Coordinates of C-alpha atoms in Angstrom, one line a residue:
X1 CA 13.5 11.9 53.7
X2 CA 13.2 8.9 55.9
X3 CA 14.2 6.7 53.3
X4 CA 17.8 8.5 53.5
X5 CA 17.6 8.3 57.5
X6 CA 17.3 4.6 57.5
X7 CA 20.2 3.5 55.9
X8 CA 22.1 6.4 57.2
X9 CA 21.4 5.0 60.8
X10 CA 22.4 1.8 60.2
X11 CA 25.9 2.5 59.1
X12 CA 26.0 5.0 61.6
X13 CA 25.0 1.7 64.3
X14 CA 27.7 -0.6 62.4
X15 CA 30.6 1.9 62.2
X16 CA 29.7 2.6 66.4
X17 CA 29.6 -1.0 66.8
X18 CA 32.7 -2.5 64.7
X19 CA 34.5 0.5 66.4
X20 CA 33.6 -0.8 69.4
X21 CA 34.5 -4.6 68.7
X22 CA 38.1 -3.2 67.6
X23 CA 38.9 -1.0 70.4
X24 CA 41.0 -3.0 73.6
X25 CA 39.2 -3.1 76.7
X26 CA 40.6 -0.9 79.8
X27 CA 42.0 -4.3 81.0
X28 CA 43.6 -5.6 77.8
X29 CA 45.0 -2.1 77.5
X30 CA 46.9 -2.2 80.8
X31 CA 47.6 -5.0 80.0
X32 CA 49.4 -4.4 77.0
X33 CA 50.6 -1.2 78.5
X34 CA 52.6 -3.2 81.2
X35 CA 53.6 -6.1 79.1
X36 CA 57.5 -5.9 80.0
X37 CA 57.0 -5.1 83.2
X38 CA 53.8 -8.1 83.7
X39 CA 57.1 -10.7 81.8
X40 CA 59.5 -9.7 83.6
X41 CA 57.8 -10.4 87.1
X42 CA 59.9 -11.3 90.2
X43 CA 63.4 -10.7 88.4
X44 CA 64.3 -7.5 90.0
X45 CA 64.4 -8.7 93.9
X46 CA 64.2 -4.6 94.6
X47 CA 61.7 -3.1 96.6
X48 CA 61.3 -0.5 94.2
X49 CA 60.3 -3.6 91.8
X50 CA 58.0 -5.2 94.2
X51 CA 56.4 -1.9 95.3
X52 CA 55.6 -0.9 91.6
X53 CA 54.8 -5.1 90.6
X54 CA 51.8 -4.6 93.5
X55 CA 50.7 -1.5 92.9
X56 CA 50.4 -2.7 88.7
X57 CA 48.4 -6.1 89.8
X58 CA 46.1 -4.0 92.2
X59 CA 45.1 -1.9 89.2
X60 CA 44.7 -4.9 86.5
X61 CA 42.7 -6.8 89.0
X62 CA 40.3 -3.3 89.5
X63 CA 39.8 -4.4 85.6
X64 CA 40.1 -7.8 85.2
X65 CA 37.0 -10.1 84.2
X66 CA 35.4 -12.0 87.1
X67 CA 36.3 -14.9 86.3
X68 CA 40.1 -13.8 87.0
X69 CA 40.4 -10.6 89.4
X70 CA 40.6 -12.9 92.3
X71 CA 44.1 -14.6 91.2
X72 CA 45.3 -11.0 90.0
X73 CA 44.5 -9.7 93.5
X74 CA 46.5 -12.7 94.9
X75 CA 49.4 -12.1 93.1
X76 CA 49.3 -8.3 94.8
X77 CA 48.8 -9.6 98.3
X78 CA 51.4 -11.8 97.9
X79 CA 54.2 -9.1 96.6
X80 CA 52.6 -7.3 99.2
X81 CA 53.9 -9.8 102.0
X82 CA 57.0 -10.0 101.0
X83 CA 57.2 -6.4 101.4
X84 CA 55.5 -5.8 104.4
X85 CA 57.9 -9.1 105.9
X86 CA 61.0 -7.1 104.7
X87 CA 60.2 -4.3 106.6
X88 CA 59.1 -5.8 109.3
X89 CA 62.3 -7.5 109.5
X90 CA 64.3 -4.4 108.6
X91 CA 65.7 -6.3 105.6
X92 CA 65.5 -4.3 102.5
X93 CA 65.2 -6.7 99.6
X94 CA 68.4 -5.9 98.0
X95 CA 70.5 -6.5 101.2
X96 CA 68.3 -9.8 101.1
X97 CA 71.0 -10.8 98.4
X98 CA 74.3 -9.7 100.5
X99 CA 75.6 -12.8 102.7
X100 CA 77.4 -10.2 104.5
X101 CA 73.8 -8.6 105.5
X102 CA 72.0 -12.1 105.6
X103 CA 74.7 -13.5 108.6
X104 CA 73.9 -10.2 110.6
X105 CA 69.8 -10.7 110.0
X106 CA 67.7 -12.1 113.0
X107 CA 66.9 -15.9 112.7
X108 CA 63.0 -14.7 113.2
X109 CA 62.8 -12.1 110.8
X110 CA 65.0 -14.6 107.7
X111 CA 62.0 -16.8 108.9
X112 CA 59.2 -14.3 108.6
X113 CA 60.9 -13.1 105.1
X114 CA 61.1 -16.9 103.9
X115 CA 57.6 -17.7 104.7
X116 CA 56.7 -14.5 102.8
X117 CA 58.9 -16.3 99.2
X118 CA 57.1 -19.4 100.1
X119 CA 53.8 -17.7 99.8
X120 CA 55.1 -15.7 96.7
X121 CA 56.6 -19.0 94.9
X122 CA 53.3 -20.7 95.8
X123 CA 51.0 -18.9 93.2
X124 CA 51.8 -21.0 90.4
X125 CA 48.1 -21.7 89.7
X126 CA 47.4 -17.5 89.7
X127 CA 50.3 -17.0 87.1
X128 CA 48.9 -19.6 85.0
X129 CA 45.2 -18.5 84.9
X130 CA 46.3 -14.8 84.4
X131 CA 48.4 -15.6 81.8
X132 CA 45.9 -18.1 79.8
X133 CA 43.3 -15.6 80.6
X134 CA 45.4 -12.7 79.2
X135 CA 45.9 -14.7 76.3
X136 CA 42.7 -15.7 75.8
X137 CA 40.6 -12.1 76.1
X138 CA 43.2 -10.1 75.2
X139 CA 45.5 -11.8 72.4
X140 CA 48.7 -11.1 74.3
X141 CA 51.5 -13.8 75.0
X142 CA 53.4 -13.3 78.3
X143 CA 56.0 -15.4 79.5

């Protein structure tokens, strides 16, 4: 009878472990889960957009290896910003794209909103490590 339990455990072991090796991780899941969202990124200048693009980074960056959570977490407080500066300024982001609405807008709160887009346009080096990284651990291509 142990003869049978031997061999029985280890393809009981293997099967566990190649199981494992095949499975995503939580991060490469959500990942994957919010690939169209993740490509599209900054296109929809809504604060709906925005809201939901912060909220999604927040929760990768809970996930996210080490070695990228940091630039991840960036990319939230920065969509963050640029929400919390709209608001502020009373300057929803899609009257941000009426002329009409821009002329009317406060010279210090189109300031504190285009300081915000600075910021935001500035993470060029975050989008690039997230997306290598993504690539890298998680076999997934975003734009």
């Amino acid at each position: 009878m142990r003869r049978l339990v031997g061999p029985a455990a280890i393809a009981l072991t293997a099967s566990v472990l190649l199981g494992a090796c095949s499975s995503p991780s939580a991060y490469c899941q959500l990942v994957e889960d919010d690939q169209k969202a993740l490509d599209s990124f900054g296109e929809q200048r809504t604060t709906k957009a925005f809201t939901a693009d912060a909220k999604r980074f927040r929760q990768i960056a809970d996930l996210a290896p080490a070695s990228v959570a940091d630039d991840w977490t960036r990319l939230a407080e920065v969509t963050e910003r640029v929400l919390a500066a709209h608001e502020k300024s009373g300057l929803t982001l899609e009257d941000a794209q009426d002329p009409a609405v821009l002329a009317e807008t406060d010279s210090d709160d189109l300031d504190r909103v285009n300081k915000a887009y600075v910021k935001f346009n500035a993470t060029s080096k975050e989008r690039a490590a997230v997306v290598k990284n993504v690539s890298d651990e998680c076999d997934i291509d975003l734009k």
